[in-house]
mmCIF file of C-alpha atoms in Angstrom:
data_model
loop_
_atom_site.group_PDB
_atom_site.id
_atom_site.type_symbol
_atom_site.label_atom_id
_atom_site.label_comp_id
_atom_site.label_asym_id
_atom_site.label_seq_id
_atom_site.Cartn_x
_atom_site.Cartn_y
_atom_site.Cartn_z
ATOM 1 C CA MET F 1 -3.765 11.152 -12.016
ATOM 2 C CA HIS F 2 -7.394 10.707 -11.303
ATOM 3 C CA ALA F 3 -9.087 9.543 -8.179
ATOM 4 C CA CYS F 4 -11.485 6.723 -8.204
ATOM 5 C CA LYS F 5 -14.868 7.898 -7.785
ATOM 6 C CA ASP F 6 -16.894 4.812 -7.606
ATOM 7 C CA ARG F 7 -17.708 4.384 -3.774
ATOM 8 C CA THR F 8 -18.391 0.448 -4.253
ATOM 9 C CA HIS F 9 -14.438 0.152 -5.071
ATOM 10 C CA ARG F 10 -13.400 1.711 -1.646
ATOM 11 C CA PRO F 11 -13.070 -1.503 0.004
ATOM 12 C CA GLN F 12 -10.292 -2.481 -2.277
ATOM 13 C CA TRP F 13 -8.278 0.917 -1.790
ATOM 14 C CA VAL F 14 -4.851 0.795 -0.613
ATOM 15 C CA VAL F 15 -1.965 3.003 0.662
ATOM 16 C CA VAL F 16 1.075 2.375 -1.467
ATOM 17 C CA GLN F 17 2.928 5.701 -0.029
ATOM 18 C CA ARG F 18 1.824 6.521 3.459
ATOM 19 C CA ASN F 19 2.951 10.113 4.096
ATOM 20 C CA PHE F 20 5.871 10.173 1.981
ATOM 21 C CA ASN F 21 7.008 10.479 -1.786
ATOM 22 C CA ARG F 22 9.736 9.063 -3.915
ATOM 23 C CA SER F 23 10.255 10.735 -6.991
ATOM 24 C CA ALA F 24 13.474 11.238 -9.633
ATOM 25 C CA PHE F 25 13.564 14.707 -8.534
ATOM 26 C CA ASN F 26 14.814 13.484 -5.163
ATOM 27 C CA GLY F 27 16.757 10.746 -6.187
ATOM 28 C CA TYR F 28 14.204 8.132 -5.454
ATOM 29 C CA ARG F 29 14.878 8.752 -1.893
ATOM 30 C CA VAL F 30 11.858 8.897 0.889
ATOM 31 C CA THR F 31 10.652 12.401 1.341
ATOM 32 C CA PRO F 32 8.336 12.910 4.157
ATOM 33 C CA SER F 33 4.864 14.268 2.710
ATOM 34 C CA ALA F 34 1.419 15.312 3.826
ATOM 35 C CA TYR F 35 0.108 13.409 0.834
ATOM 36 C CA SER F 36 0.015 9.622 0.648
ATOM 37 C CA LEU F 37 -0.242 7.435 -2.737
ATOM 38 C CA ILE F 38 -3.698 5.302 -3.126
ATOM 39 C CA ARG F 39 -4.454 2.881 -5.583
ATOM 40 C CA CYS F 40 -7.581 1.289 -6.463
ATOM 41 C CA THR F 41 -6.958 -2.554 -6.742
ATOM 42 C CA THR F 42 -10.285 -3.091 -8.619
ATOM 43 C CA VAL F 43 -9.550 -4.879 -12.081
ATOM 44 C CA ASP F 44 -11.459 -2.668 -14.041
ATOM 45 C CA CYS F 45 -10.366 0.569 -12.374
ATOM 46 C CA ARG F 46 -6.758 0.695 -11.349
ATOM 47 C CA LYS F 47 -6.635 4.341 -10.712
ATOM 48 C CA VAL F 48 -3.666 5.682 -8.630
ATOM 49 C CA TRP F 49 -3.952 9.391 -7.145
ATOM 50 C CA ARG F 50 -2.303 11.317 -4.035
ATOM 51 C CA THR F 51 -4.420 12.619 -1.498
ATOM 52 C CA LYS F 52 -3.894 14.075 2.072
ATOM 53 C CA ALA F 53 -7.586 13.284 2.882
ATOM 54 C CA ALA F 54 -8.279 12.004 6.681
ATOM 55 C CA PHE F 55 -9.987 8.637 5.352
ATOM 56 C CA VAL F 56 -6.519 7.292 4.274
ATOM 57 C CA ASN F 57 -5.964 6.764 7.970
ATOM 58 C CA ALA F 58 -8.553 4.036 7.631
ATOM 59 C CA LEU F 59 -7.088 2.436 4.374
ATOM 60 C CA PRO F 60 -4.761 -0.774 4.939
ATOM 61 C CA ASP F 61 -1.405 -0.716 3.163
ATOM 62 C CA ALA F 62 -0.714 -2.524 -0.223
ATOM 63 C CA CYS F 63 0.567 -5.975 0.363
ATOM 64 C CA ALA F 64 4.113 -6.223 -0.766
ATOM 65 C CA GLY F 65 3.654 -9.377 -2.626
ATOM 66 C CA CYS F 66 0.695 -9.217 -4.613
ATOM 67 C CA GLY F 67 -0.607 -5.207 -4.292
ATOM 68 C CA ARG F 68 -4.114 -6.267 -2.964
ATOM 69 C CA PRO F 69 -5.213 -5.078 0.594
ATOM 70 C CA ALA F 70 -2.710 -6.362 3.457
ATOM 71 C CA ASP F 71 -3.971 -7.377 6.435
ATOM 72 C CA THR F 72 -0.697 -8.180 8.555
ATOM 73 C CA ARG F 73 2.767 -7.420 8.587
ATOM 74 C CA CYS F 74 5.802 -9.321 8.779
ATOM 75 C CA ARG F 75 7.409 -9.561 12.234
ATOM 76 C CA ILE F 76 10.893 -9.707 10.789
ATOM 77 C CA CYS F 77 10.959 -7.032 8.134
ATOM 78 C CA ARG F 78 7.327 -5.196 8.708
ATOM 79 C CA GLN F 79 6.562 -5.323 5.007
ATOM 80 C CA SER F 80 2.640 -5.263 4.832
ATOM 81 C CA HIS F 81 1.210 -8.561 3.430
ATOM 82 C CA CYS F 82 -1.894 -10.273 2.857
ATOM 83 C CA ARG F 83 -2.080 -13.587 4.443
ATOM 84 C CA PRO F 84 -1.629 -15.826 1.099
ATOM 85 C CA CYS F 85 1.419 -13.863 0.479
ATOM 86 C CA LEU F 86 2.701 -14.147 3.925
ATOM 87 C CA THR F 87 2.870 -17.898 3.627
ATOM 88 C CA ASP F 88 5.182 -17.734 0.901
ATOM 89 C CA HIS F 89 7.073 -14.928 2.258
ATOM 90 C CA HIS F 90 10.212 -15.918 4.400
ATOM 91 C CA HIS F 91 13.745 -14.720 5.461
ATOM 92 C CA GLU F 92 16.364 -17.485 5.127
ATOM 93 C CA GLY F 93 17.511 -18.848 8.535
ATOM 94 C CA TYR F 94 14.351 -17.491 10.238
ATOM 95 C CA GLY F 95 11.550 -19.798 8.814
ATOM 96 C CA THR F 96 8.199 -18.247 7.890
ATOM 97 C CA PRO F 97 6.883 -15.286 9.681
ATOM 98 C CA THR F 98 3.724 -15.269 11.801
ATOM 99 C CA ASP F 99 2.220 -12.302 13.377
#
């Protein structure tokens, strides 16, 4: 895994796994970790890497629907979503979630 070094891509970096890890070695269970998994969502890059750098705290989570930077969370399941994906995301019996 190689990190994206292009600073112009930084606004498109998202956190896929924040301070945890899932792997075959632990049965794909969530294991707390100092490292986070970062993905560059720029179309021509798509690099993925793990880091414990301080800048991770300023990065948005990945949208659960499309993987792009999320800007809100579902009030019911707390999954991160971008606004277009949140409008399609719903829970039966509860209607469309809002902020």
